[in-house]
GROMACS .gro file of C-alpha atoms in nm:
model
  274
    1MET     CA    1  -4.084   1.052   0.135
    2ALA     CA    2  -3.777   0.841   0.075
    3GLU     CA    3  -3.458   0.956   0.243
    4ARG     CA    4  -3.218   1.138   0.014
    5VAL     CA    5  -2.846   1.088  -0.024
    6ARG     CA    6  -2.761   1.422   0.138
    7ALA     CA    7  -2.941   1.342   0.463
    8ALA     CA    8  -2.823   0.982   0.470
    9LEU     CA    9  -2.461   1.094   0.441
   10ALA     CA   10  -2.498   1.324   0.740
   11ARG     CA   11  -2.663   1.053   0.946
   12ALA     CA   12  -2.407   0.788   0.850
   13ALA     CA   13  -2.117   1.021   0.928
   14ALA     CA   14  -2.261   1.081   1.275
   15ASP     CA   15  -2.310   0.708   1.327
   16LEU     CA   16  -1.951   0.632   1.221
   17ALA     CA   17  -1.789   0.906   1.428
   18ALA     CA   18  -1.718   0.665   1.713
   19THR     CA   19  -1.557   0.416   1.475
   20SER     CA   20  -1.358   0.628   1.234
   21GLU     CA   21  -1.154   0.949   1.232
   22THR     CA   22  -1.266   0.996   0.871
   23ALA     CA   23  -1.636   0.926   0.923
   24ARG     CA   24  -1.767   1.168   0.659
   25LEU     CA   25  -1.523   1.047   0.394
   26ASP     CA   26  -1.607   0.687   0.479
   27ALA     CA   27  -1.977   0.758   0.439
   28GLU     CA   28  -1.920   0.928   0.104
   29LEU     CA   29  -1.710   0.642  -0.031
   30LEU     CA   30  -1.966   0.385   0.081
   31MET     CA   31  -2.254   0.582  -0.070
   32ALA     CA   32  -2.072   0.627  -0.400
   33HIS     CA   33  -2.008   0.253  -0.407
   34ALA     CA   34  -2.373   0.179  -0.337
   35LEU     CA   35  -2.474   0.416  -0.616
   36GLY     CA   36  -2.216   0.272  -0.855
   37VAL     CA   37  -2.054   0.609  -0.929
   38GLU     CA   38  -1.735   0.793  -0.843
   39ARG     CA   39  -1.742   0.995  -0.520
   40GLU     CA   40  -1.689   1.322  -0.708
   41ALA     CA   41  -1.983   1.249  -0.940
   42MET     CA   42  -2.204   1.175  -0.640
   43LEU     CA   43  -2.111   1.499  -0.466
   44LEU     CA   44  -2.169   1.703  -0.781
   45GLY     CA   45  -2.494   1.554  -0.899
   46ARG     CA   46  -2.648   1.279  -0.689
   47LEU     CA   47  -2.706   1.430  -0.342
   48ASP     CA   48  -3.081   1.460  -0.398
   49ASP     CA   49  -3.121   1.103  -0.524
   50PRO     CA   50  -3.304   0.842  -0.316
   51VAL     CA   51  -3.073   0.639  -0.095
   52PRO     CA   52  -2.992   0.299  -0.251
   53ALA     CA   53  -3.101  -0.002  -0.050
   54GLY     CA   54  -2.746  -0.132  -0.028
   55PHE     CA   55  -2.610   0.166   0.164
   56ALA     CA   56  -2.723   0.074   0.517
   57PRO     CA   57  -2.552  -0.270   0.518
   58LEU     CA   58  -2.227  -0.108   0.408
   59VAL     CA   59  -2.244   0.143   0.693
   60ALA     CA   60  -2.314  -0.140   0.938
   61ARG     CA   61  -2.001  -0.321   0.822
   62ARG     CA   62  -1.794  -0.007   0.867
   63ALA     CA   63  -1.943   0.045   1.214
   64GLY     CA   64  -1.804  -0.299   1.295
   65HIS     CA   65  -1.456  -0.166   1.207
   66GLU     CA   66  -1.425  -0.339   0.870
   67PRO     CA   67  -1.197  -0.120   0.655
   68VAL     CA   68  -1.366   0.079   0.379
   69ALA     CA   69  -1.120  -0.057   0.123
   70TYR     CA   70  -1.231  -0.414   0.195
   71ILE     CA   71  -1.598  -0.317   0.187
   72ILE     CA   72  -1.580  -0.145  -0.153
   73GLY     CA   73  -1.303  -0.373  -0.281
   74SER     CA   74  -1.058  -0.106  -0.396
   75ARG     CA   75  -0.806   0.156  -0.289
   76ASP     CA   76  -0.652   0.442  -0.485
   77PHE     CA   77  -0.272   0.466  -0.471
   78TRP     CA   78  -0.048   0.713  -0.655
   79THR     CA   79  -0.212   0.730  -1.001
   80ILE     CA   80  -0.377   0.387  -1.003
   81ARG     CA   81  -0.676   0.211  -0.849
   82LEU     CA   82  -0.608  -0.128  -0.693
   83ALA     CA   83  -0.842  -0.409  -0.607
   84VAL     CA   84  -0.796  -0.517  -0.246
   85ALA     CA   85  -0.950  -0.794  -0.039
   86PRO     CA   86  -0.899  -0.962   0.297
   87GLY     CA   87  -0.564  -1.139   0.290
   88VAL     CA   88  -0.373  -0.846   0.143
   89LEU     CA   89  -0.249  -0.533   0.319
   90ILE     CA   90  -0.441  -0.217   0.230
   91PRO     CA   91  -0.204   0.036   0.067
   92ARG     CA   92  -0.150   0.354   0.269
   93PRO     CA   93  -0.090   0.705   0.135
   94ASP     CA   94   0.234   0.721   0.336
   95SER     CA   95   0.377   0.446   0.116
   96GLU     CA   96   0.359   0.682  -0.181
   97THR     CA   97   0.673   0.837  -0.028
   98LEU     CA   98   0.869   0.547  -0.181
   99ILE     CA   99   0.744   0.636  -0.529
  100GLU     CA  100   0.816   1.004  -0.468
  101ALA     CA  101   1.174   0.914  -0.374
  102ALA     CA  102   1.213   0.703  -0.687
  103VAL     CA  103   1.080   0.983  -0.910
  104ALA     CA  104   1.324   1.227  -0.747
  105HIS     CA  105   1.613   0.986  -0.809
  106PHE     CA  106   1.540   0.872  -1.164
  107GLY     CA  107   1.338   1.157  -1.314
  108ARG     CA  108   1.157   1.100  -1.641
  109PRO     CA  109   1.399   0.844  -1.792
  110GLY     CA  110   1.313   0.611  -1.506
  111PRO     CA  111   1.455   0.273  -1.408
  112ALA     CA  112   1.468  -0.013  -1.655
  113ARG     CA  113   1.414  -0.297  -1.406
  114ILE     CA  114   1.212  -0.278  -1.084
  115LEU     CA  115   1.192  -0.527  -0.797
  116ASP     CA  116   0.916  -0.514  -0.536
  117LEU     CA  117   0.991  -0.736  -0.238
  118GLY     CA  118   0.666  -0.811  -0.057
  119VAL     CA  119   0.448  -0.703  -0.346
  120GLY     CA  120   0.114  -0.737  -0.164
  121SER     CA  121  -0.163  -0.586  -0.376
  122GLY     CA  122   0.098  -0.467  -0.626
  123ALA     CA  123   0.073  -0.105  -0.512
  124LEU     CA  124   0.440  -0.008  -0.531
  125LEU     CA  125   0.538  -0.213  -0.835
  126LEU     CA  126   0.234  -0.121  -1.043
  127ALA     CA  127   0.249   0.247  -0.947
  128ALA     CA  128   0.612   0.252  -1.061
  129LEU     CA  129   0.534   0.073  -1.386
  130ALA     CA  130   0.249   0.316  -1.452
  131GLU     CA  131   0.493   0.602  -1.391
  132TRP     CA  132   0.757   0.465  -1.631
  133PRO     CA  133   0.601   0.297  -1.937
  134GLN     CA  134   0.934   0.154  -2.056
  135ALA     CA  135   1.015  -0.025  -1.730
  136THR     CA  136   0.958  -0.390  -1.645
  137GLY     CA  137   0.933  -0.537  -1.300
  138LEU     CA  138   0.924  -0.838  -1.071
  139GLY     CA  139   0.705  -0.865  -0.762
  140ILE     CA  140   0.775  -1.122  -0.491
  141ASP     CA  141   0.546  -1.227  -0.207
  142ALA     CA  142   0.530  -1.519   0.033
  143SER     CA  143   0.149  -1.508   0.031
  144ALA     CA  144  -0.033  -1.685  -0.250
  145ALA     CA  145  -0.343  -1.473  -0.180
  146ALA     CA  146  -0.146  -1.150  -0.213
  147ALA     CA  147   0.033  -1.268  -0.527
  148ALA     CA  148  -0.301  -1.355  -0.688
  149ILE     CA  149  -0.440  -1.009  -0.613
  150ALA     CA  150  -0.124  -0.843  -0.746
  151GLN     CA  151  -0.149  -1.047  -1.066
  152ALA     CA  152  -0.516  -0.956  -1.108
  153ASN     CA  153  -0.435  -0.588  -1.055
  154ALA     CA  154  -0.156  -0.603  -1.311
  155GLU     CA  155  -0.394  -0.754  -1.565
  156ARG     CA  156  -0.676  -0.508  -1.494
  157LEU     CA  157  -0.439  -0.210  -1.525
  158GLY     CA  158  -0.292  -0.338  -1.851
  159LEU     CA  159   0.050  -0.389  -1.694
  160ALA     CA  160   0.071  -0.769  -1.687
  161GLU     CA  161   0.309  -0.788  -1.982
  162ARG     CA  162   0.559  -0.578  -1.789
  163ALA     CA  163   0.502  -0.722  -1.441
  164ALA     CA  164   0.601  -1.073  -1.335
  165ILE     CA  165   0.453  -1.184  -1.001
  166ARG     CA  166   0.610  -1.476  -0.817
  167LEU     CA  167   0.589  -1.652  -0.484
  168GLY     CA  168   0.914  -1.623  -0.293
  169ASP     CA  169   1.101  -1.547   0.026
  170TRP     CA  170   1.228  -1.189  -0.008
  171GLY     CA  171   1.531  -1.193  -0.241
  172ALA     CA  172   1.615  -1.561  -0.207
  173GLY     CA  173   1.689  -1.724  -0.542
  174ILE     CA  174   1.690  -1.400  -0.740
  175ASP     CA  175   2.009  -1.380  -0.946
  176GLU     CA  176   1.970  -1.052  -1.136
  177CYS     CA  177   2.018  -0.687  -1.044
  178PHE     CA  178   1.756  -0.413  -1.048
  179ASP     CA  179   1.770  -0.039  -1.094
  180LEU     CA  180   1.494   0.020  -0.840
  181ILE     CA  181   1.411  -0.194  -0.539
  182LEU     CA  182   1.089  -0.115  -0.352
  183CYS     CA  183   0.995  -0.279  -0.025
  184ASN     CA  184   0.730  -0.227   0.240
  185PRO     CA  185   0.801  -0.513   0.481
  186PRO     CA  186   0.617  -0.597   0.802
  187TYR     CA  187   0.755  -0.366   1.071
  188VAL     CA  188   0.507  -0.358   1.359
  189GLU     CA  189   0.623  -0.475   1.701
  190ARG     CA  190   0.454  -0.793   1.817
  191ASP     CA  191   0.283  -0.631   2.117
  192ALA     CA  192   0.195  -0.301   1.950
  193GLY     CA  193  -0.157  -0.179   2.008
  194LEU     CA  194  -0.317  -0.137   1.667
  195ALA     CA  195  -0.661  -0.007   1.577
  196PRO     CA  196  -0.936  -0.270   1.552
  197ASP     CA  197  -0.971  -0.188   1.181
  198VAL     CA  198  -0.616  -0.312   1.130
  199VAL     CA  199  -0.558  -0.591   1.378
  200ARG     CA  200  -0.897  -0.761   1.328
  201PHE     CA  201  -0.903  -0.750   0.950
  202GLU     CA  202  -0.562  -0.710   0.784
  203PRO     CA  203  -0.320  -1.004   0.756
  204ALA     CA  204  -0.089  -1.036   1.056
  205SER     CA  205   0.186  -1.172   0.832
  206ALA     CA  206   0.200  -0.835   0.652
  207LEU     CA  207   0.206  -0.636   0.976
  208PHE     CA  208   0.411  -0.793   1.252
  209ALA     CA  209   0.786  -0.855   1.255
  210GLY     CA  210   0.891  -0.989   1.592
  211ALA     CA  211   0.928  -0.831   1.933
  212ASP     CA  212   1.102  -0.519   1.802
  213GLY     CA  213   0.950  -0.500   1.453
  214LEU     CA  214   1.291  -0.548   1.289
  215ASN     CA  215   1.297  -0.917   1.199
  216ASP     CA  216   1.241  -0.867   0.827
  217TYR     CA  217   1.489  -0.580   0.802
  218ARG     CA  218   1.752  -0.815   0.947
  219ARG     CA  219   1.686  -1.052   0.657
  220LEU     CA  220   1.654  -0.784   0.391
  221ALA     CA  221   1.957  -0.568   0.464
  222PRO     CA  222   2.220  -0.828   0.364
  223GLN     CA  223   2.037  -0.893   0.033
  224ILE     CA  224   2.011  -0.537  -0.098
  225GLY     CA  225   2.371  -0.500  -0.211
  226ARG     CA  226   2.368  -0.799  -0.446
  227LEU     CA  227   2.028  -0.710  -0.593
  228LEU     CA  228   2.094  -0.342  -0.665
  229ALA     CA  229   2.240  -0.242  -1.002
  230PRO     CA  230   2.504   0.033  -1.034
  231GLY     CA  231   2.336   0.372  -1.015
  232GLY     CA  232   2.028   0.214  -0.865
  233LEU     CA  233   1.811   0.298  -0.567
  234ALA     CA  234   1.652   0.087  -0.295
  235ALA     CA  235   1.358   0.245  -0.110
  236ILE     CA  236   1.247   0.059   0.202
  237GLU     CA  237   0.955   0.169   0.417
  238ILE     CA  238   1.006   0.194   0.793
  239GLY     CA  239   0.807   0.276   1.103
  240ALA     CA  240   0.834   0.628   1.240
  241ASP     CA  241   1.082   0.536   1.516
  242GLN     CA  242   1.291   0.276   1.331
  243ALA     CA  243   1.529   0.489   1.122
  244ASP     CA  244   1.836   0.452   1.343
  245SER     CA  245   1.790   0.077   1.385
  246VAL     CA  246   1.741   0.010   1.014
  247LEU     CA  247   2.028   0.241   0.916
  248ALA     CA  248   2.250   0.038   1.149
  249LEU     CA  249   2.142  -0.287   0.982
  250VAL     CA  250   2.210  -0.136   0.639
  251ALA     CA  251   2.553  -0.017   0.754
  252ALA     CA  252   2.634  -0.362   0.893
  253ALA     CA  253   2.568  -0.495   0.543
  254GLY     CA  254   2.828  -0.255   0.404
  255LEU     CA  255   2.580  -0.006   0.260
  256VAL     CA  256   2.509   0.361   0.322
  257GLY     CA  257   2.152   0.463   0.386
  258SER     CA  258   1.966   0.790   0.425
  259VAL     CA  259   1.621   0.881   0.554
  260ARG     CA  260   1.329   1.037   0.368
  261THR     CA  261   1.030   1.172   0.557
  262ASP     CA  262   0.665   1.155   0.456
  263LEU     CA  263   0.429   1.451   0.414
  264ALA     CA  264   0.369   1.462   0.789
  265GLY     CA  265   0.743   1.491   0.857
  266ARG     CA  266   0.777   1.139   0.998
  267ASP     CA  267   1.071   0.917   0.907
  268ARG     CA  268   0.921   0.688   0.643
  269VAL     CA  269   1.179   0.551   0.398
  270ILE     CA  270   1.538   0.430   0.410
  271LEU     CA  271   1.714   0.500   0.080
  272VAL     CA  272   2.019   0.306  -0.035
  273LYS     CA  273   2.203   0.415  -0.349
  274ALA     CA  274   2.439   0.191  -0.543
   0.00000   0.00000   0.00000
């Protein structure tokens, strides 16, 4: 008798336990992808189906530490689903803290103009545009691969008319002001020990920022003041132990910053208000 989805999920979760802290979830996402359905639909009505032939190769890839998001080609973020691929950083749930801070600041009226420095897959910019249907935005990235994925995501989500994606070097050459600035720069120390899932697969240029992880903040901090419109907000993601250092860089640029924590209580975002 052919193996059923229910049993295959249990076996795959056991096989992935040495690779992943979320082995069961990984197995469910991979199975749903192999079946061509949403995870919830699989759990509610497909557990007694025969296992699709494509499931085992997906599990083998995950056992080799390849991130689930790259295997299935997508990642959910805030209220949107983003296509992701090697060459672009996988959006993390912790980064939703930036959107939460923006919602708390602007409320329902929202910002008119949004700037995402280091747009990557488009996660922050497109989540904000989905939140505020009247807003328009600009996403900047130094990576052509990332910019292409962000553009494709904007088109697939029906947001391309409100989202301009450009190649660029942080805020260099931008001569307008924005109500909301979002930024998740590289902030990992050069010698930091990262999980194989991250260091072997995700782009180093989106992760590492010099010996102390602060190189890009040093470049960004002096640019925020001229890019931020009156009444605006800049939300910049940081590593859990970087708040004091980044606040000092912001202060040296003549700005006042504050810290917002993520759901786990870790310092996650520096906020600068105009």
